[in-house]
Coordinates of N, CA and C in Angstrom, one line a residue:
Chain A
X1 N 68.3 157.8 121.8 CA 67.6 158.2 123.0 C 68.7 158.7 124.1
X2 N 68.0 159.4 124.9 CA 69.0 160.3 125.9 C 69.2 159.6 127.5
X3 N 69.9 159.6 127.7 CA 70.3 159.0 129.3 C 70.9 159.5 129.9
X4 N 70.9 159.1 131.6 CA 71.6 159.9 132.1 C 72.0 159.0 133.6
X5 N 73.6 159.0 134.1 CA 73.8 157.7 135.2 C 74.0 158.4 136.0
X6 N 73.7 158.4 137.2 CA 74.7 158.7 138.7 C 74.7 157.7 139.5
X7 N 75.9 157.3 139.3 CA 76.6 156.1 139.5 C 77.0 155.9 141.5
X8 N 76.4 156.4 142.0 CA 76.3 156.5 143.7 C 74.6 156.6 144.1
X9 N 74.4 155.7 144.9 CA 73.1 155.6 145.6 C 73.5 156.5 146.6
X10 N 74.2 156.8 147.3 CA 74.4 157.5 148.6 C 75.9 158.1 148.7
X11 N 75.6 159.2 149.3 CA 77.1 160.0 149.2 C 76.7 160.4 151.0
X12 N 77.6 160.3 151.7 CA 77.9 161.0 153.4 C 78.9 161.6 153.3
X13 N 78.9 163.0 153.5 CA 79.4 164.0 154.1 C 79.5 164.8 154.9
X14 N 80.3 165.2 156.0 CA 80.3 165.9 156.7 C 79.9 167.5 156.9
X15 N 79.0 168.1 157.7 CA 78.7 169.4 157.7 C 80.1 169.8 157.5
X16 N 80.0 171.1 156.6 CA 81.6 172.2 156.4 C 82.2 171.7 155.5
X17 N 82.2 170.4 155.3 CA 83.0 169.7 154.4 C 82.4 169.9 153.1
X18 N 83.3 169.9 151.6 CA 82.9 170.2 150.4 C 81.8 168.9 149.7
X19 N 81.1 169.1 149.1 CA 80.3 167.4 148.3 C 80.1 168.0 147.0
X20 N 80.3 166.8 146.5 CA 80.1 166.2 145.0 C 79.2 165.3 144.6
X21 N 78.0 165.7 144.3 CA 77.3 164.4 143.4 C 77.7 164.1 142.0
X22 N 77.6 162.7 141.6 CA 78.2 162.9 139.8 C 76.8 162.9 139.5
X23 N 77.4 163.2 137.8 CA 76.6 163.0 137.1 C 76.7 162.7 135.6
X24 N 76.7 161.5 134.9 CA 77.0 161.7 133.7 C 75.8 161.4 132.8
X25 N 76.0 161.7 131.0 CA 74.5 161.9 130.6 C 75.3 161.4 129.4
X26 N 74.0 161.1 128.3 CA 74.3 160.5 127.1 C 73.4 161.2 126.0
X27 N 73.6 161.8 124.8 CA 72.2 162.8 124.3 C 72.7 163.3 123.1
X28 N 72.1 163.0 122.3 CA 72.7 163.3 120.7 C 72.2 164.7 120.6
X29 N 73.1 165.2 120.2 CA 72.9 166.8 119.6 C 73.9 167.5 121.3
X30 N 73.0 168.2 121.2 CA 73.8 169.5 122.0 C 73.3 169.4 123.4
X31 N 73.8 169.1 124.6 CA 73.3 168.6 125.7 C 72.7 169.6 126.9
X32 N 71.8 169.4 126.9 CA 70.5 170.1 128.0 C 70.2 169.5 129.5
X33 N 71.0 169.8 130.5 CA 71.3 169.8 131.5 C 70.5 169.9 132.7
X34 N 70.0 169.4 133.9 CA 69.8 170.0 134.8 C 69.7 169.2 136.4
X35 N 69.2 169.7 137.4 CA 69.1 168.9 139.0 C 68.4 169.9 139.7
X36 N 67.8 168.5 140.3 CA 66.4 169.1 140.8 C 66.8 168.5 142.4
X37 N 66.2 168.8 143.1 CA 66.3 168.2 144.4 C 65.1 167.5 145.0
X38 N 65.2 166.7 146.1 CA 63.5 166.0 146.4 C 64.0 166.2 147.6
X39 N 62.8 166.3 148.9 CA 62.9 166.4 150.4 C 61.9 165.5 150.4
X40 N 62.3 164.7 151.5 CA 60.8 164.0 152.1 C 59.5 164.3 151.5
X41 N 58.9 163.7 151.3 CA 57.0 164.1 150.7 C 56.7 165.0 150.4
X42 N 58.1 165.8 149.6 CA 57.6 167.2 148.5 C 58.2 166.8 147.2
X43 N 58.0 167.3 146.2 CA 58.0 167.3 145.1 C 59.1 167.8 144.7
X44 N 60.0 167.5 142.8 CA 60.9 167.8 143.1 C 61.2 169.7 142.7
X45 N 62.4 169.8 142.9 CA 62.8 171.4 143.1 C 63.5 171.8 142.6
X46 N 63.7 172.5 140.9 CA 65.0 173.2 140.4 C 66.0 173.7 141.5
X47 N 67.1 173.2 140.8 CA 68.1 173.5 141.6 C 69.4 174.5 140.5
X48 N 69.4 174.2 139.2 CA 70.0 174.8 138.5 C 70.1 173.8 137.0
X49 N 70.1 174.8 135.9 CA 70.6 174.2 134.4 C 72.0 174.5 133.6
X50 N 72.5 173.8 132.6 CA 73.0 173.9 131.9 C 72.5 173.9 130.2
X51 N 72.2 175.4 130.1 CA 71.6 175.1 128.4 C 73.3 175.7 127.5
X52 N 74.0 176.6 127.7 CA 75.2 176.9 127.0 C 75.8 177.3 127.5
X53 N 76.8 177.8 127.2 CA 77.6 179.4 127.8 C 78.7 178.6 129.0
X54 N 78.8 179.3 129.9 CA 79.7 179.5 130.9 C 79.8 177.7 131.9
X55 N 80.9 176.7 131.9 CA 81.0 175.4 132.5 C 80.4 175.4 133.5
X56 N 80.5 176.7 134.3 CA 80.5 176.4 135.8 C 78.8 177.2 136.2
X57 N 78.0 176.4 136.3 CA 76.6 177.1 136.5 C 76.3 177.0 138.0
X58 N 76.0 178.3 138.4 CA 75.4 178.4 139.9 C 74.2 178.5 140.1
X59 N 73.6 177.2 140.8 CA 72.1 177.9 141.1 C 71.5 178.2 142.6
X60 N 70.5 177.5 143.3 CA 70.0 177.9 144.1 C 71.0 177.3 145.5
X61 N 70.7 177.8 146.8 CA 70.6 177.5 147.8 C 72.4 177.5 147.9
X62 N 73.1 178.0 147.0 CA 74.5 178.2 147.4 C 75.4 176.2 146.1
X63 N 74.7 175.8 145.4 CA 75.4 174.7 144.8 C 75.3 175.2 143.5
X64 N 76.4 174.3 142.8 CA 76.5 174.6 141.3 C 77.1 173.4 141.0
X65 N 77.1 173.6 139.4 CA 77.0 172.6 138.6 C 78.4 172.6 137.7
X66 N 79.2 171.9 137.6 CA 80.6 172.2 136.1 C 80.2 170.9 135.1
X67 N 79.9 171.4 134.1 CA 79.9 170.9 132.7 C 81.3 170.1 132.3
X68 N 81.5 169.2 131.4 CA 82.7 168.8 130.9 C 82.4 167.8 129.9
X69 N 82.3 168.9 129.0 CA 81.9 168.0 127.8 C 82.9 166.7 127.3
X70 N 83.9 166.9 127.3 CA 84.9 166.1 127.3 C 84.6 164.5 127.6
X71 N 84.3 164.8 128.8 CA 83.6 163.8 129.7 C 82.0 163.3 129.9
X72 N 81.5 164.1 129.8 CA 80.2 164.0 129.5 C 79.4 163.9 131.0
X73 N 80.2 164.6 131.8 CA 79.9 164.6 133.1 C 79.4 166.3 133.6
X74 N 78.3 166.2 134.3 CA 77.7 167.2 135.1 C 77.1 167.3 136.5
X75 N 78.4 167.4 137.3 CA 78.3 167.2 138.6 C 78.6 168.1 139.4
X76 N 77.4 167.6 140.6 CA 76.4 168.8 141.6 C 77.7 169.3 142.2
X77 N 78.0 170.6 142.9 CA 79.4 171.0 143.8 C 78.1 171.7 144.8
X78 N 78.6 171.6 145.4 CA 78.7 172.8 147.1 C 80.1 172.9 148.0
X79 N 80.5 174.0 148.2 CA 81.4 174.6 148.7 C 81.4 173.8 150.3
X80 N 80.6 173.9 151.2 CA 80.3 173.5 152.4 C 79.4 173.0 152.8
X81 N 78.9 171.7 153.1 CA 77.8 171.3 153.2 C 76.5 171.7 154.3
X82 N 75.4 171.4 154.5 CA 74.8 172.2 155.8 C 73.6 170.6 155.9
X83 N 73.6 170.1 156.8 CA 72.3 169.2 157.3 C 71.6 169.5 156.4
X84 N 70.8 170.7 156.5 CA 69.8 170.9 155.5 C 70.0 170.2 154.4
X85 N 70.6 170.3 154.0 CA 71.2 169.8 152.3 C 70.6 168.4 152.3
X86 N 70.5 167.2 153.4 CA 70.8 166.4 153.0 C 69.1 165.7 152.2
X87 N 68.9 165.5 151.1 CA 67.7 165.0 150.4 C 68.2 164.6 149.2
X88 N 67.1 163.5 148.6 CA 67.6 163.0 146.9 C 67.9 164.4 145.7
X89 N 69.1 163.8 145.0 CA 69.2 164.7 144.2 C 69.1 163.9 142.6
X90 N 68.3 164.4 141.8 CA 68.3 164.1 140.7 C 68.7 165.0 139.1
X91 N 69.5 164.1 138.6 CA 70.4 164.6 137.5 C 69.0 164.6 136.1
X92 N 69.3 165.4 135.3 CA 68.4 165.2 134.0 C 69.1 166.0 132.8
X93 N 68.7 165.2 132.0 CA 69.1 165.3 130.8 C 67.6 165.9 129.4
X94 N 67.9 166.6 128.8 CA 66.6 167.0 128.1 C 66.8 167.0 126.7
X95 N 66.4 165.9 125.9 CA 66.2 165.6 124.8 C 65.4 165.2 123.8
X96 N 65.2 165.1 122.9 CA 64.0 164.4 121.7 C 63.5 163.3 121.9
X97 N 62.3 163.0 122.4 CA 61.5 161.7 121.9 C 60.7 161.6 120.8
X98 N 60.8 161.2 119.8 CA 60.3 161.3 119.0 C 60.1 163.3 118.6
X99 N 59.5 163.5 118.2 CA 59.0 164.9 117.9 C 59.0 165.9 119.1
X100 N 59.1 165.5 120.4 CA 58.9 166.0 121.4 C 59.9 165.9 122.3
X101 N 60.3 167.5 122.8 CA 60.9 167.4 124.0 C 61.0 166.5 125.3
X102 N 61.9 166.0 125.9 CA 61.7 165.7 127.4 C 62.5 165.0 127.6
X103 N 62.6 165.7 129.6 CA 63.1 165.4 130.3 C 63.2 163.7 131.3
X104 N 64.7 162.7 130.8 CA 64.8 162.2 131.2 C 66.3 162.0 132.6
X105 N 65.5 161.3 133.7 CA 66.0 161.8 134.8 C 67.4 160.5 135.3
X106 N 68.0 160.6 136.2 CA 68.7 159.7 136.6 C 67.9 158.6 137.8
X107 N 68.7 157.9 138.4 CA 68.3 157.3 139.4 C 68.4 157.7 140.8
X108 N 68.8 159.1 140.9 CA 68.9 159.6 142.1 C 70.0 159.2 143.1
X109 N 70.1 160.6 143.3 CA 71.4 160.0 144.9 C 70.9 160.8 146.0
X110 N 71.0 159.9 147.3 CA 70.7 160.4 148.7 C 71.9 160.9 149.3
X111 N 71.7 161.8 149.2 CA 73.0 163.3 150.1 C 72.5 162.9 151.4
X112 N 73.2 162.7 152.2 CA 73.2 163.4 153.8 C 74.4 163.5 154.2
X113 N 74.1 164.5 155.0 CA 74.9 165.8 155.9 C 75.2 165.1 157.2
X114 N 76.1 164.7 157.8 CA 76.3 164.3 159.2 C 76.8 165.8 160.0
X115 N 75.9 165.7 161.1 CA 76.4 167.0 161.7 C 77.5 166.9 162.3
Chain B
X1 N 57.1 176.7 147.8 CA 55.8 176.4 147.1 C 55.9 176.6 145.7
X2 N 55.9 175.6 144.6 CA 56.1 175.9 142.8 C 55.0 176.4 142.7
X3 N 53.8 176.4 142.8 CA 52.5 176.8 142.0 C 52.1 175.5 141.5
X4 N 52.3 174.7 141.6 CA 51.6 173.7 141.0 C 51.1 172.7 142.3
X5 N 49.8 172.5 141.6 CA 49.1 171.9 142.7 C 48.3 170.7 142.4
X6 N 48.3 169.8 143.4 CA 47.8 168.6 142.9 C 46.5 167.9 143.9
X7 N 45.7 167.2 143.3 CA 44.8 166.8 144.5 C 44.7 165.2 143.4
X8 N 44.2 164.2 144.7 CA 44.1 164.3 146.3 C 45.8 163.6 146.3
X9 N 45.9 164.3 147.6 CA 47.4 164.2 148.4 C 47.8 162.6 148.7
X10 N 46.6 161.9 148.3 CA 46.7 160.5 149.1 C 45.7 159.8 148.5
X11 N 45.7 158.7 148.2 CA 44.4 158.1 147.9 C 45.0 156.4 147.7
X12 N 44.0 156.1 148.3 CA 44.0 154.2 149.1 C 42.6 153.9 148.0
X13 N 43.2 153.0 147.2 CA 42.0 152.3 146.5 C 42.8 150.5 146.4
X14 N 41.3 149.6 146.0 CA 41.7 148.4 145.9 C 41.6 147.9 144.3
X15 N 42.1 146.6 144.1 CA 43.2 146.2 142.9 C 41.9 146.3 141.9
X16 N 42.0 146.8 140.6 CA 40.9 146.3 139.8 C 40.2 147.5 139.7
X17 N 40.2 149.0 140.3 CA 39.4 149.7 140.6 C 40.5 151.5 139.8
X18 N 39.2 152.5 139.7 CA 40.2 153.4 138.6 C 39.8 154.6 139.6
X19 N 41.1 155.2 139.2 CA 40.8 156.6 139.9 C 41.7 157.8 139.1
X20 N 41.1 159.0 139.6 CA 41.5 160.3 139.0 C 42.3 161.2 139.7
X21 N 43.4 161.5 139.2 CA 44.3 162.7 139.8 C 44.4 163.6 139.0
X22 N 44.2 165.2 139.8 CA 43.5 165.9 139.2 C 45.2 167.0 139.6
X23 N 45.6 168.0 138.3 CA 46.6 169.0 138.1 C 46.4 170.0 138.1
X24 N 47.4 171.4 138.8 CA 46.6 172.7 138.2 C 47.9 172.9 137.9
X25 N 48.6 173.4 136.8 CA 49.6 173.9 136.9 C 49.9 175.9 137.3
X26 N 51.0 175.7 137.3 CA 51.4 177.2 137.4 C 50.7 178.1 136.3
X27 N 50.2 179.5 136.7 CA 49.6 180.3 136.0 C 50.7 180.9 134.8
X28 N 50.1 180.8 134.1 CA 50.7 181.2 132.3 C 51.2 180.1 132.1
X29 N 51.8 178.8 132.9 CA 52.2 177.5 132.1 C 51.1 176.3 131.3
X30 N 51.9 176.7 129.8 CA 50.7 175.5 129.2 C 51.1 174.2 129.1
X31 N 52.5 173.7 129.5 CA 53.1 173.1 129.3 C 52.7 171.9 130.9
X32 N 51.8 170.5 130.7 CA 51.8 170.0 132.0 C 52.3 168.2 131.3
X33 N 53.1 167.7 132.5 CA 53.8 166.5 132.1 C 53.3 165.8 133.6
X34 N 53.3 165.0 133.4 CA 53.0 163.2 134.6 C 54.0 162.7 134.7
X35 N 54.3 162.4 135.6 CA 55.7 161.4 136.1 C 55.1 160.5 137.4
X36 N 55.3 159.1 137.1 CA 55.5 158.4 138.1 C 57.0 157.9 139.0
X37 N 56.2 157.9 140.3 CA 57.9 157.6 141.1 C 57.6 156.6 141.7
X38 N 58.5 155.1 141.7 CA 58.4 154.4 142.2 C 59.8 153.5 142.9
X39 N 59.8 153.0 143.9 CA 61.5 152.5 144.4 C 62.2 152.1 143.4
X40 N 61.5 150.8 142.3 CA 62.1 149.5 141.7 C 62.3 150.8 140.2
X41 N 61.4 151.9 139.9 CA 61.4 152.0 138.5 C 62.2 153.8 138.8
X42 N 62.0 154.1 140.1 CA 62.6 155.0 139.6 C 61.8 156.5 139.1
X43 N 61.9 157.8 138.6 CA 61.2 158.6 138.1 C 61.0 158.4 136.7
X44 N 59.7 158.1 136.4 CA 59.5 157.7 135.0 C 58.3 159.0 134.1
X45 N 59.1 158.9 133.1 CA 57.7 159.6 132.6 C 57.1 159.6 132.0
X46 N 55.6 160.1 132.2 CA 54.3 158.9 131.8 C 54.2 159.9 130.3
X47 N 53.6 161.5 130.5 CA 52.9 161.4 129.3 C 53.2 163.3 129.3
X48 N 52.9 163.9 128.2 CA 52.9 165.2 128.4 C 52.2 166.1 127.6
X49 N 51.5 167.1 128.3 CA 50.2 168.3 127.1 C 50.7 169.8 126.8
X50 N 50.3 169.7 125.7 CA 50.9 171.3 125.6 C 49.5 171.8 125.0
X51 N 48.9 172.6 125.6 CA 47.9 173.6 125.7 C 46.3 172.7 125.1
X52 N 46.2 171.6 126.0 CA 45.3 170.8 125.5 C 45.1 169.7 124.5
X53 N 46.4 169.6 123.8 CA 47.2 168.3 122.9 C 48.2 167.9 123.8
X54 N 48.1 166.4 123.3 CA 49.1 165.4 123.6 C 50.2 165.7 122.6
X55 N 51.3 165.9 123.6 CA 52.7 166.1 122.9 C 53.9 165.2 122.9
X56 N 53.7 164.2 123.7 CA 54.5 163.4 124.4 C 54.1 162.1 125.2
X57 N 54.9 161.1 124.7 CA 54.1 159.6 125.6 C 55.3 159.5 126.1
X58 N 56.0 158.9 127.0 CA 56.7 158.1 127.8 C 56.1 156.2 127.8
X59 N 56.4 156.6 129.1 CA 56.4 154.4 129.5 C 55.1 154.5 130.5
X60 N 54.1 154.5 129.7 CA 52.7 155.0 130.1 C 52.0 154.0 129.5
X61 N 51.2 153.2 130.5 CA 50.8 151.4 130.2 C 49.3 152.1 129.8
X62 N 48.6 151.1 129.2 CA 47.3 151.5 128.1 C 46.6 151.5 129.1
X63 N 46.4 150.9 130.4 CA 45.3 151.3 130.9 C 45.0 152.7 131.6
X64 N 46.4 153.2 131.3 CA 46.2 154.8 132.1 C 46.1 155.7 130.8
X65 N 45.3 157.1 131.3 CA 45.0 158.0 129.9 C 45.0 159.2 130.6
X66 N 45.1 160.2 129.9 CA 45.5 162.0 130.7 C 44.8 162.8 129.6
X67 N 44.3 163.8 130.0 CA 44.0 165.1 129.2 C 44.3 166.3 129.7
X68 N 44.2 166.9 128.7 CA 44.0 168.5 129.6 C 43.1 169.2 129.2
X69 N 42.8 170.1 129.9 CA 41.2 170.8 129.7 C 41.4 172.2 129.0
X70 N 40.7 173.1 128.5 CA 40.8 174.3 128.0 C 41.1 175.3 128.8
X71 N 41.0 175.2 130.3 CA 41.5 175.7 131.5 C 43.0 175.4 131.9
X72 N 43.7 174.3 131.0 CA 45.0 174.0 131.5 C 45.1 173.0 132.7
X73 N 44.0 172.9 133.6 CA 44.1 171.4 134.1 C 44.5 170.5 133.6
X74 N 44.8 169.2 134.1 CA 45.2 168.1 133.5 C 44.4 166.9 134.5
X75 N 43.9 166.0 134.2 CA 43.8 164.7 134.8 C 44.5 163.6 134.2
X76 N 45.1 162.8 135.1 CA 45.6 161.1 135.0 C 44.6 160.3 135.1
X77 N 44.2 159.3 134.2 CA 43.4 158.4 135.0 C 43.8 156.9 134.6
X78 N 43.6 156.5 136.1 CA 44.3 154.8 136.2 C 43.3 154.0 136.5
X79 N 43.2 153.0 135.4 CA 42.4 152.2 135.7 C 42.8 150.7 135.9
X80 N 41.6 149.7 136.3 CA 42.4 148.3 136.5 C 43.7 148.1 137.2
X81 N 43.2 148.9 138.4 CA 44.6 149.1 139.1 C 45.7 147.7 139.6
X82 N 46.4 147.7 139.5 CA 47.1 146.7 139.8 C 47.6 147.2 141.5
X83 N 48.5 145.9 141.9 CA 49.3 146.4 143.3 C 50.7 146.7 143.1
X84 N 51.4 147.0 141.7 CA 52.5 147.4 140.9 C 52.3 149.2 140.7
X85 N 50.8 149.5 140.9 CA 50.6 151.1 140.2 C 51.0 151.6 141.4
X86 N 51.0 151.1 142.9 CA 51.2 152.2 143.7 C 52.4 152.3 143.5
X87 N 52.8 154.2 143.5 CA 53.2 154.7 143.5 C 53.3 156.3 143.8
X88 N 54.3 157.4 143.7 CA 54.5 158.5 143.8 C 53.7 159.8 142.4
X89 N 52.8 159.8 142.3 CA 52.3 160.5 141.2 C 52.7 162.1 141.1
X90 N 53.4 162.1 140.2 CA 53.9 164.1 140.3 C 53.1 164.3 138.8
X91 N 52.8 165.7 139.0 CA 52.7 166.6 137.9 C 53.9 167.9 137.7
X92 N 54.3 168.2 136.7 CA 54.8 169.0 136.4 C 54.5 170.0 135.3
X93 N 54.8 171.1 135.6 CA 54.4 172.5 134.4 C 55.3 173.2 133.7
X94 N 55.5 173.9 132.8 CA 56.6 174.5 132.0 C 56.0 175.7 131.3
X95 N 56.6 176.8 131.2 CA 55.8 177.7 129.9 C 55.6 177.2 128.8
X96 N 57.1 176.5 128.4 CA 57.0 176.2 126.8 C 58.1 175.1 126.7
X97 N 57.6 174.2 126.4 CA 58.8 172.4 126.1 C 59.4 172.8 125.3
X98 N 59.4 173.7 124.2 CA 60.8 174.0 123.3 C 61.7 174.6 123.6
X99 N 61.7 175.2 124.7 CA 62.8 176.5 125.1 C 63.6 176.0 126.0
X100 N 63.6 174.4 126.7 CA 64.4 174.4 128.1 C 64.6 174.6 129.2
X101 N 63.2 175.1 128.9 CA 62.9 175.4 130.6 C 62.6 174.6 131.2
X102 N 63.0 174.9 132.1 CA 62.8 174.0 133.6 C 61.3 173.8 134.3
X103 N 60.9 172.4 134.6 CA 59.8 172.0 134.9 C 59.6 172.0 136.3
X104 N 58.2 172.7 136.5 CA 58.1 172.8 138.4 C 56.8 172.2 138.8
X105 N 57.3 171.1 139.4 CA 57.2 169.9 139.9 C 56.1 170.1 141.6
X106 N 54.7 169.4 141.0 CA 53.9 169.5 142.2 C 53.9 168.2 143.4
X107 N 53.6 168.6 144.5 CA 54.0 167.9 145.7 C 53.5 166.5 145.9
X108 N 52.7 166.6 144.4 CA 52.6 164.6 144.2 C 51.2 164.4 145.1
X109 N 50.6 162.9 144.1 CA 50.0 162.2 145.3 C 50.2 160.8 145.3
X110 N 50.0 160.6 146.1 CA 51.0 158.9 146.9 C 49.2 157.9 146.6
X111 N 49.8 157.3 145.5 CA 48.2 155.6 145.5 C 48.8 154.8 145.7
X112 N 48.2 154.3 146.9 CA 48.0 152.7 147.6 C 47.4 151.8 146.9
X113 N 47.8 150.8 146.2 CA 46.5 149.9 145.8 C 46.6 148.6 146.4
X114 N 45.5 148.5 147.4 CA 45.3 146.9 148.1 C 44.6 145.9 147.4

């Protein structure tokens, strides 16, 4: 069975300043990646995947993702942070249950942005 | 806005009593999955259909059951509700569970159970 830890409830960072959510995952076969985001009383929101190819994946809103297999870690980057940013971010992992695909998720970490 | 839409946004029922949450997913996705969110458990996931079959169970207690319709709707339905079920109810849609695609996730509805 597939897992996945983020080992921080809460990360504060300063607007401008760079952030890092971790993320590490556990998944037999070939690892299927991704982070979603949550805001207040909305649902959650692709943010970007890792299915193969290139470590370093960029997705929405200016954040990206670096692979390391090595490590088995896949953690969130943004260059500069912005208030906006600050909401749960959830790590997932996508693997076999039984006969069937799916996505299981982490325990979430709460970003905020100090202005 | 994902395209996926969920009713009702809210719903307050008491212990012992069953109710329906009803899914539409994104147009051309046949792919619709349940997730419950709750503080202590976290995003869990309940169950998942792919074009009107059950494809997928999760940690989905026997008193709750889901279908989907020939229309690609989907309904949850919880019954013998306990004061443990309230929680954050999402639906989610996909084209296709074997390809990796990414799941887009509707704005939930929130059950109270008193």
């Amino acid at each position: 069975a597939q897992s996945v830890a983020q080992p921080e409830d809460q990360v504060n960072v300063a607007e401008g300043n760079p952030l890092t959510v971790k993320c590490t995952y556990s998944v037999s076969g070939n690892p299927y990646l991704f982070w979603y985001v949550q805001y207040p009383n909305r649902g959650l929101q692709f943010l970007l995947k890792y299915i193969t190819g290139d470590n370093l994946v960029k997705g929405s809103y200016g954040f990206e993702a670096e692979f390391n297999k090595s490590q088995t870690s896949f953690h969130l980057k943004k260059p500069s942070a912005l208030v906006s940013d600050s909401a749960l971010y959830f790590c997932a992992v996508s693997g076999f249950s039984g006969s069937a695909r799916q996505l299981t998720f982490g325990s979430g970490t709460q970003l905020t942005v100090l202005p | 806005d994902s395209g996926v839409t969920q009713t009702p946004k809210h719903l307050i029922t008491a212990t012992g009593q069953r109710v329906t949450l009803r899914c539409s997913p994104r147009s051309g996705d046949l792919s619709v999955y349940w997730y419950q969110q709750s503080l202590d458990q976290g995003l869990q996931f309940l169950i998942q259909y792919y074009n009107g079959e059950e494809r997928a169970k999760g940690n989905i207690l026997e008193r709750f059951s889901a279908q989907q319709f020939p229309d690609l709707h989907s309904e949850l339905n919880l019954s013998s509700l306990e004061l443990g079920d309230s929680a954050l109810y999402f639906c989610a849609s996909s084209v296709d569970p074997g390809r990796h695609n990414e799941q887009f996730f509707g704005p939930g509805t929130r059950l109270t159970v008193l």
